[in-house]
Amino acid sequence: MKRRALLAVAALAPGLARAQGWSPDRPIRWILGFAPGGVGDLSARLVAQKLTERLGQPVVVENRPSAGGIVAAEAVARAAPDGHTILLMTTTDSTASAVYRQLPYHLLRDFEFVSRMAFFDHVLAVGAQSPYRTLGEFIAAAKTRPGSANIGSVAVGGAQNLGAELFRSMAGLDMTVVAYRATPDLLNAATSGDVHLVSEILAPVLPQLAGGRMRILAIAAPRRFPDLPEVPTAEEAGLSGYVVRSWNGIAAPARTPRAVVDRLGAELAHALALPEVRDRLLELGVQPAPGMPEAFRVFVAEENARWARVVADASIPRQ
């Protein structure tokens, strides 16, 4: 991780030299499309502190929660392209493009892509009282009794909910997807047995795991999570190709100078390579994953197309 980050900084060296003249005379507003307190907010604030130290200018996190993160994204899309306003772009921005018929911005045209920041792995989990010890056992039981099982998630049209729809489709199961208003409601339903399987990001499940209230059957990632080496991937658990990862990164308004984009990307890579940042993110269930602007743009385009297919296959009405 450290080596990749340092190589990324080295590759950006010419851009950094040109960016030395970029010295904002006011704070940089980092706009988030959700409320304070969640793992995404905590991650951004941790990184913002390091960016502030490196840039010598306050990077102020500003929360603008709304459905689909639309309010935050629109605010940044319409901001001056001078490096003073940036967006924490997330999976929600990609799912919003798939779920909503019309948005007040175009995700691929109205932003400059700076860098992906991190992955938030999703898990498939059950309450501690569940009879299922493996994902294979759950799938086999659900196939034996069609229509008897359910899978719970939060936020219809969000990544967790679409991940549940994708699981149902890929596993070939006749089961109900139940959407809850908030994660605590979902986890309580799992521990009480009202929900048979949970599709959620790792972070809020970790305390339940530590307290013995839930079990993780599989992590929906290409590789096992470093701090949970005993938990298999969905592929290892028998569901080939099932990868569902939320993510976030930095974007700026379209036409933001490339030198500014490069400087921000390099400083983000530097921050994520710091041991204290990486270790804290892993504690939160988050894996650092910086990259180049062009790669981030391609990644977001692929995510948009992927979630659009999931929405269409699940016959989820567009809003």
CSV table of N, CA, C and O in Angstrom, one decimal, residues 205-253:
chain,number,residue,atom,x,y,z
A,205,VAL,N,-21.4,-3.7,11.3
A,205,VAL,CA,-21.5,-5.1,11.8
A,205,VAL,C,-20.4,-5.5,12.7
A,205,VAL,O,-20.6,-6.4,13.6
A,206,LEU,N,-19.2,-4.8,12.6
A,206,LEU,CA,-18.1,-5.2,13.5
A,206,LEU,C,-18.4,-5.2,15.0
A,206,LEU,O,-18.0,-6.2,15.7
A,207,PRO,N,-19.1,-4.2,15.5
A,207,PRO,CA,-19.4,-4.2,17.0
A,207,PRO,C,-20.3,-5.4,17.3
A,207,PRO,O,-20.2,-6.0,18.4
A,208,GLN,N,-21.3,-5.7,16.4
A,208,GLN,CA,-22.2,-6.8,16.6
A,208,GLN,C,-21.4,-8.1,16.6
A,208,GLN,O,-21.7,-9.0,17.4
A,209,LEU,N,-20.4,-8.2,15.7
A,209,LEU,CA,-19.5,-9.4,15.7
A,209,LEU,C,-18.7,-9.6,17.0
A,209,LEU,O,-18.7,-10.6,17.6
A,210,ALA,N,-18.2,-8.5,17.4
A,210,ALA,CA,-17.3,-8.5,18.6
A,210,ALA,C,-18.2,-8.8,19.9
A,210,ALA,O,-17.7,-9.5,20.8
A,211,GLY,N,-19.5,-8.4,19.9
A,211,GLY,CA,-20.3,-8.6,21.0
A,211,GLY,C,-21.0,-10.0,20.9
A,211,GLY,O,-21.8,-10.3,21.8
A,212,GLY,N,-20.7,-10.8,19.9
A,212,GLY,CA,-21.3,-12.1,19.8
A,212,GLY,C,-22.8,-12.1,19.4
A,212,GLY,O,-23.5,-13.1,19.6
A,213,ARG,N,-23.3,-11.0,18.8
A,213,ARG,CA,-24.7,-10.9,18.5
A,213,ARG,C,-24.9,-11.3,17.0
A,213,ARG,O,-26.1,-11.5,16.6
A,214,MET,N,-23.9,-11.3,16.2
A,214,MET,CA,-24.0,-11.6,14.8
A,214,MET,C,-22.8,-12.4,14.3
A,214,MET,O,-21.7,-12.4,14.9
A,215,ARG,N,-23.0,-13.1,13.2
A,215,ARG,CA,-21.9,-13.9,12.5
A,215,ARG,C,-21.9,-13.4,11.1
A,215,ARG,O,-22.9,-13.2,10.4
A,216,ILE,N,-20.6,-13.3,10.6
A,216,ILE,CA,-20.5,-12.9,9.2
A,216,ILE,C,-20.2,-14.2,8.4
A,216,ILE,O,-19.3,-14.9,8.7
A,217,LEU,N,-21.1,-14.5,7.4
A,217,LEU,CA,-20.9,-15.7,6.6
A,217,LEU,C,-19.9,-15.5,5.5
A,217,LEU,O,-19.2,-16.4,5.1
A,218,ALA,N,-19.9,-14.3,4.9
A,218,ALA,CA,-18.9,-14.0,3.8
A,218,ALA,C,-18.8,-12.5,3.6
A,218,ALA,O,-19.6,-11.7,4.0
A,219,ILE,N,-17.6,-12.2,3.1
A,219,ILE,CA,-17.4,-10.8,2.8
A,219,ILE,C,-17.4,-10.6,1.2
A,219,ILE,O,-16.8,-11.5,0.5
A,220,ALA,N,-18.1,-9.7,0.7
A,220,ALA,CA,-18.3,-9.6,-0.7
A,220,ALA,C,-17.2,-8.8,-1.4
A,220,ALA,O,-17.5,-7.7,-2.0
A,221,ALA,N,-16.0,-9.3,-1.3
A,221,ALA,CA,-14.8,-8.6,-1.8
A,221,ALA,C,-13.9,-9.5,-2.5
A,221,ALA,O,-14.1,-10.8,-2.4
A,222,PRO,N,-13.0,-9.0,-3.3
A,222,PRO,CA,-12.1,-9.9,-4.0
A,222,PRO,C,-11.2,-10.7,-3.1
A,222,PRO,O,-10.7,-11.8,-3.4
A,223,ARG,N,-10.9,-10.1,-1.9
A,223,ARG,CA,-9.9,-10.7,-1.0
A,223,ARG,C,-10.5,-10.6,0.4
A,223,ARG,O,-11.3,-9.7,0.7
A,224,ARG,N,-10.0,-11.4,1.3
A,224,ARG,CA,-10.5,-11.4,2.7
A,224,ARG,C,-10.0,-10.1,3.3
A,224,ARG,O,-9.0,-9.5,3.0
A,225,PHE,N,-10.8,-9.6,4.3
A,225,PHE,CA,-10.5,-8.4,5.0
A,225,PHE,C,-9.3,-8.6,5.9
A,225,PHE,O,-9.3,-9.6,6.7
A,226,PRO,N,-8.3,-7.7,5.9
A,226,PRO,CA,-7.1,-8.0,6.7
A,226,PRO,C,-7.3,-8.3,8.2
A,226,PRO,O,-6.6,-9.1,8.8
A,227,ASP,N,-8.3,-7.6,8.8
A,227,ASP,CA,-8.5,-7.8,10.2
A,227,ASP,C,-9.5,-8.9,10.5
A,227,ASP,O,-9.7,-9.2,11.7
A,228,LEU,N,-10.0,-9.6,9.5
A,228,LEU,CA,-10.9,-10.7,9.7
A,228,LEU,C,-10.4,-11.9,8.8
A,228,LEU,O,-11.2,-12.3,7.9
A,229,PRO,N,-9.3,-12.4,9.0
A,229,PRO,CA,-8.7,-13.4,8.1
A,229,PRO,C,-9.5,-14.7,8.0
A,229,PRO,O,-9.4,-15.5,7.1
A,230,GLU,N,-10.3,-14.9,9.1
A,230,GLU,CA,-11.1,-16.2,9.1
A,230,GLU,C,-12.4,-16.1,8.3
A,230,GLU,O,-13.0,-17.2,8.1
A,231,VAL,N,-12.8,-14.9,7.9
A,231,VAL,CA,-14.1,-14.8,7.2
A,231,VAL,C,-13.8,-15.0,5.7
A,231,VAL,O,-13.0,-14.2,5.1
A,232,PRO,N,-14.4,-15.9,5.0
A,232,PRO,CA,-14.2,-16.2,3.6
A,232,PRO,C,-14.8,-15.1,2.7
A,232,PRO,O,-15.8,-14.4,3.1
A,233,THR,N,-14.3,-15.0,1.5
A,233,THR,CA,-15.0,-14.1,0.5
A,233,THR,C,-16.2,-14.9,0.0
A,233,THR,O,-16.4,-16.1,0.2
A,234,ALA,N,-17.1,-14.1,-0.6
A,234,ALA,CA,-18.3,-14.8,-1.2
A,234,ALA,C,-17.9,-15.8,-2.2
A,234,ALA,O,-18.5,-16.9,-2.3
A,235,GLU,N,-16.9,-15.5,-3.0
A,235,GLU,CA,-16.3,-16.5,-4.0
A,235,GLU,C,-15.9,-17.8,-3.3
A,235,GLU,O,-16.3,-18.9,-3.7
A,236,GLU,N,-15.1,-17.6,-2.2
A,236,GLU,CA,-14.7,-18.8,-1.5
A,236,GLU,C,-15.9,-19.6,-0.8
A,236,GLU,O,-15.8,-20.8,-0.6
A,237,ALA,N,-16.9,-18.8,-0.5
A,237,ALA,CA,-18.1,-19.4,0.2
A,237,ALA,C,-19.0,-20.1,-0.8
A,237,ALA,O,-20.1,-20.6,-0.4
A,238,GLY,N,-18.7,-20.0,-2.1
A,238,GLY,CA,-19.5,-20.7,-3.1
A,238,GLY,C,-20.4,-19.8,-4.0
A,238,GLY,O,-21.0,-20.4,-4.9
A,239,LEU,N,-20.3,-18.5,-3.9
A,239,LEU,CA,-21.1,-17.6,-4.8
A,239,LEU,C,-20.1,-16.9,-5.7
A,239,LEU,O,-19.7,-15.8,-5.4
A,240,SER,N,-19.8,-17.6,-6.8
A,240,SER,CA,-18.8,-17.1,-7.7
A,240,SER,C,-19.2,-15.7,-8.3
A,240,SER,O,-20.3,-15.5,-8.8
A,241,GLY,N,-18.2,-14.8,-8.3
A,241,GLY,CA,-18.4,-13.5,-8.9
A,241,GLY,C,-19.2,-12.4,-8.1
A,241,GLY,O,-19.4,-11.3,-8.5
A,242,TYR,N,-19.6,-12.8,-6.9
A,242,TYR,CA,-20.3,-11.8,-6.1
A,242,TYR,C,-19.4,-10.9,-5.3
A,242,TYR,O,-18.8,-11.3,-4.3
A,243,VAL,N,-19.2,-9.7,-5.9
A,243,VAL,CA,-18.4,-8.6,-5.3
A,243,VAL,C,-19.2,-7.4,-5.2
A,243,VAL,O,-19.7,-6.8,-6.2
A,244,VAL,N,-19.4,-6.9,-4.0
A,244,VAL,CA,-20.2,-5.6,-3.7
A,244,VAL,C,-19.4,-4.8,-2.7
A,244,VAL,O,-19.2,-5.2,-1.6
A,245,ARG,N,-18.8,-3.7,-3.2
A,245,ARG,CA,-18.0,-2.9,-2.4
A,245,ARG,C,-18.4,-1.4,-2.5
A,245,ARG,O,-18.5,-0.9,-3.7
A,246,SER,N,-18.8,-0.8,-1.4
A,246,SER,CA,-19.0,0.7,-1.5
A,246,SER,C,-17.6,1.3,-1.5
A,246,SER,O,-16.6,0.7,-1.2
A,247,TRP,N,-17.6,2.6,-2.0
A,247,TRP,CA,-16.3,3.3,-2.1
A,247,TRP,C,-16.6,4.7,-2.0
A,247,TRP,O,-17.7,5.2,-2.0
A,248,ASN,N,-15.5,5.5,-1.8
A,248,ASN,CA,-15.6,6.9,-1.9
A,248,ASN,C,-14.3,7.5,-2.5
A,248,ASN,O,-13.3,6.8,-2.7
A,249,GLY,N,-14.3,8.8,-2.8
A,249,GLY,CA,-13.2,9.4,-3.4
A,249,GLY,C,-13.4,10.9,-3.5
A,249,GLY,O,-14.5,11.4,-3.1
A,250,ILE,N,-12.5,11.6,-4.0
A,250,ILE,CA,-12.6,13.1,-4.2
A,250,ILE,C,-12.8,13.4,-5.6
A,250,ILE,O,-12.2,12.9,-6.5
A,251,ALA,N,-13.8,14.3,-5.8
A,251,ALA,CA,-14.1,14.9,-7.1
A,251,ALA,C,-14.2,16.4,-6.9
A,251,ALA,O,-14.4,17.0,-5.8
A,252,ALA,N,-14.0,17.2,-8.0
A,252,ALA,CA,-14.0,18.6,-8.0
A,252,ALA,C,-14.9,19.1,-9.2
A,252,ALA,O,-15.2,18.3,-10.1
A,253,PRO,N,-15.3,20.3,-9.2
A,253,PRO,CA,-16.1,20.8,-10.3
A,253,PRO,C,-15.3,20.6,-11.6
A,253,PRO,O,-14.1,20.7,-11.7
